[in-house]
Amino acid sequence: MDILKKIEQHREEEQRLKWEGTFSDYLDIIKENPLVAQSAHSRVYHMIKDSGIEEKNGVRTYKFFDQELFGLEESLERLVEEYFHPAAKRLDVRKRILLLMGPVSGGKSTLVTRLKRGLEEYSLTDHGAVYAIKGCPMHEDPLHLIPQNLREDFYREYGIRVQGNLSPLNMMRLEEEYGGRIEDVRIERIFFSEDKRTGIGTFSPSDPKSQDIADLTGSIDFSTIAEFGSESDPRAYRFDGELNKANRGMMEFQEMLKCDEKFLWHLLSLTQEGNFKAGRFALISADELIVAHTNETEYRSFISNKKNEALHSRIIVMPIPYNLKVTEEERIYHKMISESDVADVHIAPHTLKVAAMFSILTRLKEPKRSDIDLVKKMRLYDGESVEGFQSADIDEMKKEFHDEGMSGIDPRYVINRISSTIIRKNMESINALDVLRSLKEGLDQHPSISSEDRERYLNFISVARKEYDDIAKKEVQKAFVYSYEESAKTLMDNYLDNVEAYCNKNKLRDPLTGEEMNPDEKLMRSIEEQIGISENAKKAFREEILIRISAYARKGKRFDYNSHERLREAIQKKLFADLKDVVKITTSTKTPDEQQLKKVNEVVARLIDEHGYNSTSANELLKYVGSLLNR
């Protein structure tokens, strides 16, 4: 009953939003809200802008794309600010076809689909309301009714520019149905819908020998010629081509560069002049955003053909590269899996992250600087801090290669291999090693990978495996250290006592003998070395700890195990190093004693409760780390 109730509410809302009135009534609406009369490009821009804008690391991010496109913030900012924004201001870029160019599975189709769905939703809002001449198959702009010689007067009174001429059909209807009385012409609110072919169209090329230009521009209805007497009577014409139906909104031109030339020439007039030729009529005005998408190979072939030069200048190319951030790539995989029937399969923590690392490594270009490798570059791009590098270094690296992200492994390949892994393991839990193994096996079956690339990709799988080894050891380290929490706290207190004595140039007193002794340099260094604190940097680090302790004391807080992240990491690593033999024995023995079994169960419980593993993946992780430590 819940879904039926929602269907009823949806129907009631649609009825509430419907509006019909005269042209005179419509003028009152645009007087109050001039945005109602905006152009198609302006409507798309305001739709994106109204969803919200945030600034992240100097890049504008648009909430409109948040849940569909990941890691493309810079490309989307360029698209909005260099195309939609100036087009909304009626600058010349609105007279260009928008061509999205990028590698397969890079998000081009997703971006276009998001724009189409967005327009459907936006037309249901007050800001995105669209009105048209009632009964018009092209849902024509009512302002086309205003005669050319009165448009300057209209602009002075309303501040709205009118572009485009009344269509042949509405010109005839104005005279025959309304006796030329423009103010009485019926206007209605329309709602964009790709399914109902209202304001959103899609054109896909097929066999050039069989495809008719009528698919774009409409056709003569021969069954009505006898009734109306002439092929040039607009009532005898079907205004049902994609260019007709997409008027006021947008049209997706799929595989545009594969189209027969005769289809492309119609776009020349539409983009530059805002009209197109159909039947035996004068040019028909249309206001629509035309979006096409292609890959780089097809685009290079297109621009090398001299016959296409007229179209070159009427196209704005927006590169849409692959995402280059590990965390965003993970989001892509999460989204794809969540939309499948295997969404409830347990995927062990870090599995998708390791797969994402492999993908990103294949897309990155080798840095020109000798002090950075691909792994560091990958981390920097993902927003991690890498010692010795600043944000300016990242900007410098991004400028080194204009085509970075235009090649590499696509997300579909990775998802295919993850899917294969899930099926192979009978829909049970999968881990990072399962996926890396599957990625490696799949390289032989990938149709477009050269032998040279295959060798590179195999190396990247090894790199991703090493990264996972470090992650796995840290996971088990944290879980084991938690089981020895009292030991960790004791080690921490011992270190802090020694640091305080060192910084204050004091002696320590032995708790058993009472004799004075110097701070234990060996103990302090054994902890500090775990996080790479050099001999030269030890004094500054210890003073930093002491300052932090003082700050906590002034606020009446106690400095504890979790008060300093780097020190906590150092303590964990030191304790884990001391416990390595215990870990080896506990994880690798086939017949653990009662004490060992208790420790294993504690660690497994910790991995399940705190880290997101299930029983199977937690035990697999322990065995794997045990094997790493025993090497």
PDB file of C-alpha atoms in Angstrom, residues 47 51 63-66 68-69 109-119 121:
ATOM      1  CA  MET A  47      19.785  23.689 -12.984  1.00  0.00           C
ATOM      2  CA  SER A  51      21.863  22.240  -6.857  1.00  0.00           C
ATOM      3  CA  LYS A  63      26.413  18.855  -6.102  1.00  0.00           C
ATOM      4  CA  PHE A  64      24.351  18.194  -9.226  1.00  0.00           C
ATOM      5  CA  PHE A  65      26.919  15.594 -10.334  1.00  0.00           C
ATOM      6  CA  ASP A  66      27.851  14.324  -6.844  1.00  0.00           C
ATOM      7  CA  GLU A  68      26.845   9.966 -10.417  1.00  0.00           C
ATOM      8  CA  LEU A  69      30.302  11.192 -11.426  1.00  0.00           C
ATOM      9  CA  SER A 109      27.274   8.788 -21.217  1.00  0.00           C
ATOM     10  CA  THR A 110      26.665   9.044 -17.473  1.00  0.00           C
ATOM     11  CA  LEU A 111      27.187  12.817 -17.655  1.00  0.00           C
ATOM     12  CA  VAL A 112      24.686  13.185 -20.515  1.00  0.00           C
ATOM     13  CA  THR A 113      22.158  10.941 -18.766  1.00  0.00           C
ATOM     14  CA  ARG A 114      22.532  13.021 -15.602  1.00  0.00           C
ATOM     15  CA  LEU A 115      21.779  16.198 -17.590  1.00  0.00           C
ATOM     16  CA  LYS A 116      18.692  14.601 -19.141  1.00  0.00           C
ATOM     17  CA  ARG A 117      17.327  13.260 -15.849  1.00  0.00           C
ATOM     18  CA  GLY A 118      18.189  16.572 -14.215  1.00  0.00           C
ATOM     19  CA  LEU A 119      16.167  18.531 -16.787  1.00  0.00           C
ATOM     20  CA  GLU A 121      13.334  16.914 -12.486  1.00  0.00           C
TER      21      GLU A 121
END
